Amino acid sequence: MAGFEGFSTAAAVLASATGCGLLMGIERERRKGSGPDRSLAGVRSFTLASIGGAAAALTAIPALVVVGALLVVVLTVVAYARERSSDPGVTTEIALLLAYLIGITSVHDQLLASALAVMAT
């Protein structure tokens, strides 16, 4: 029975992280534009970043959480460097890292993670 409880807890955490990522991603998708000048991330990127953070935290391997965060940072830096937009803002890049951190937070406190996603959105 303990295995099923662990599974249901993990499923709830992943569902919470998915919802947070979707919320943030839908908002960014609406504002990222289209064509060659569009921003780097949208629904899928934010959702995957949030799920990735939750999955890394669920493993309880601190090094995996750090490596995941570094991966998100490197990807956003590369995307920012390649961006051809006339707007040099970094809001989307910061929000993508925040989505990853919200995924991690959802493992420890789903209500806080949800509140952070709403506030960031």
Short mmCIF file of C-alpha atoms in Angstrom, two decimals:
data_model
loop_
_atom_site.label_atom_id
_atom_site.label_comp_id
_atom_site.label_asym_id
_atom_site.label_seq_id
_atom_site.Cartn_x
_atom_site.Cartn_y
_atom_site.Cartn_z
CA MET A 1 0.00 0.00 0.00
CA ALA A 2 2.88 2.41 0.66
CA GLY A 3 3.93 2.21 -3.00
CA PHE A 4 0.50 3.31 -4.18
CA GLU A 5 0.48 6.23 -1.74
CA GLY A 6 3.89 7.29 -3.01
CA PHE A 7 2.65 7.03 -6.59
CA SER A 8 -0.48 9.07 -5.89
CA THR A 9 1.59 11.74 -4.16
CA ALA A 10 4.02 11.89 -7.08
CA ALA A 11 1.11 12.06 -9.54
CA ALA A 12 -0.42 14.95 -7.59
CA VAL A 13 2.93 16.79 -7.56
CA LEU A 14 3.40 16.28 -11.30
CA ALA A 15 -0.18 17.40 -12.00
CA SER A 16 0.39 20.53 -9.93
CA ALA A 17 3.67 21.27 -11.73
CA THR A 18 1.98 20.67 -15.09
CA GLY A 19 -0.80 23.11 -14.24
CA CYS A 20 1.68 25.75 -13.13
CA GLY A 21 3.74 25.36 -16.29
CA LEU A 22 0.65 25.44 -18.49
CA LEU A 23 -0.61 28.62 -16.83
CA MET A 24 2.69 30.42 -17.31
CA GLY A 25 3.20 29.00 -20.79
CA ILE A 26 -0.22 29.99 -22.08
CA GLU A 27 0.41 33.57 -21.04
CA ARG A 28 3.86 33.64 -22.67
CA GLU A 29 2.51 31.96 -25.82
CA ARG A 30 0.03 34.80 -26.29
CA ARG A 31 2.76 37.41 -26.00
CA LYS A 32 5.73 35.78 -27.72
CA GLY A 33 4.76 36.88 -31.21
CA SER A 34 5.28 34.98 -34.41
CA GLY A 35 7.81 34.61 -37.17
CA PRO A 36 11.58 35.02 -36.76
CA ASP A 37 11.23 37.67 -34.04
CA ARG A 38 9.16 35.56 -31.62
CA SER A 39 10.34 34.88 -28.08
CA LEU A 40 11.97 31.63 -27.08
CA ALA A 41 9.39 29.80 -24.99
CA GLY A 42 5.70 29.04 -24.94
CA VAL A 43 3.27 26.49 -23.58
CA ARG A 44 5.38 23.39 -24.15
CA SER A 45 8.65 24.89 -22.89
CA PHE A 46 7.17 26.24 -19.67
CA THR A 47 5.23 23.05 -19.01
CA LEU A 48 8.28 20.87 -19.59
CA ALA A 49 10.49 23.10 -17.43
CA SER A 50 8.01 22.88 -14.57
CA ILE A 51 7.56 19.11 -14.92
CA GLY A 52 11.35 18.73 -15.16
CA GLY A 53 11.82 20.61 -11.91
CA ALA A 54 9.22 18.47 -10.16
CA ALA A 55 10.65 15.23 -11.55
CA ALA A 56 14.18 16.20 -10.51
CA ALA A 57 13.00 17.09 -7.01
CA LEU A 58 10.97 13.88 -6.72
CA THR A 59 14.14 11.84 -7.23
CA ALA A 60 15.60 13.46 -4.08
CA ILE A 61 18.98 13.69 -5.81
CA PRO A 62 20.22 17.25 -5.19
CA ALA A 63 22.79 17.05 -7.98
CA LEU A 64 20.04 16.28 -10.50
CA VAL A 65 18.08 19.35 -9.38
CA VAL A 66 21.18 21.52 -9.83
CA VAL A 67 22.03 20.02 -13.23
CA GLY A 68 18.46 20.62 -14.38
CA ALA A 69 18.62 24.24 -13.27
CA LEU A 70 21.94 24.69 -15.07
CA LEU A 71 20.45 23.19 -18.22
CA VAL A 72 17.54 25.63 -18.13
CA VAL A 73 19.94 28.54 -17.54
CA VAL A 74 22.22 27.50 -20.41
CA LEU A 75 19.29 27.04 -22.79
CA THR A 76 17.86 30.44 -21.92
CA VAL A 77 21.24 32.16 -22.30
CA VAL A 78 21.73 30.58 -25.73
CA ALA A 79 18.20 31.52 -26.77
CA TYR A 80 18.70 35.08 -25.55
CA ALA A 81 21.99 35.37 -27.45
CA ARG A 82 20.32 34.13 -30.66
CA GLU A 83 17.23 36.33 -30.28
CA ARG A 84 16.80 38.75 -33.15
CA SER A 85 14.12 40.85 -31.50
CA SER A 86 14.51 44.58 -31.06
CA ASP A 87 13.35 44.16 -27.44
CA PRO A 88 16.33 43.08 -25.30
CA GLY A 89 14.17 42.18 -22.27
CA VAL A 90 14.82 39.02 -20.27
CA THR A 91 11.36 38.48 -18.79
CA THR A 92 10.69 35.22 -20.64
CA GLU A 93 14.10 33.84 -19.77
CA ILE A 94 13.65 34.61 -16.08
CA ALA A 95 10.10 33.23 -16.15
CA LEU A 96 11.34 29.96 -17.68
CA LEU A 97 13.84 29.49 -14.85
CA LEU A 98 11.10 30.40 -12.39
CA ALA A 99 8.87 27.70 -13.95
CA TYR A 100 11.61 25.15 -13.22
CA LEU A 101 11.89 26.38 -9.64
CA ILE A 102 8.10 26.28 -9.26
CA GLY A 103 8.21 22.65 -10.35
CA ILE A 104 10.71 21.96 -7.59
CA THR A 105 8.57 23.88 -5.10
CA SER A 106 5.51 21.81 -6.01
CA VAL A 107 7.19 18.78 -4.44
CA HIS A 108 7.36 20.52 -1.08
CA ASP A 109 4.32 22.82 -1.14
CA GLN A 110 1.78 22.62 -3.97
CA LEU A 111 -0.19 25.60 -2.72
CA LEU A 112 2.89 27.81 -2.65
CA ALA A 113 3.91 26.61 -6.12
CA SER A 114 0.46 27.42 -7.47
CA ALA A 115 0.48 30.84 -5.84
CA LEU A 116 3.91 31.59 -7.32
CA ALA A 117 2.73 30.55 -10.80
CA VAL A 118 -0.33 32.80 -10.54
CA MET A 119 1.75 35.73 -9.31
CA ALA A 120 4.37 35.24 -12.03
CA THR A 121 1.71 34.99 -14.71
#
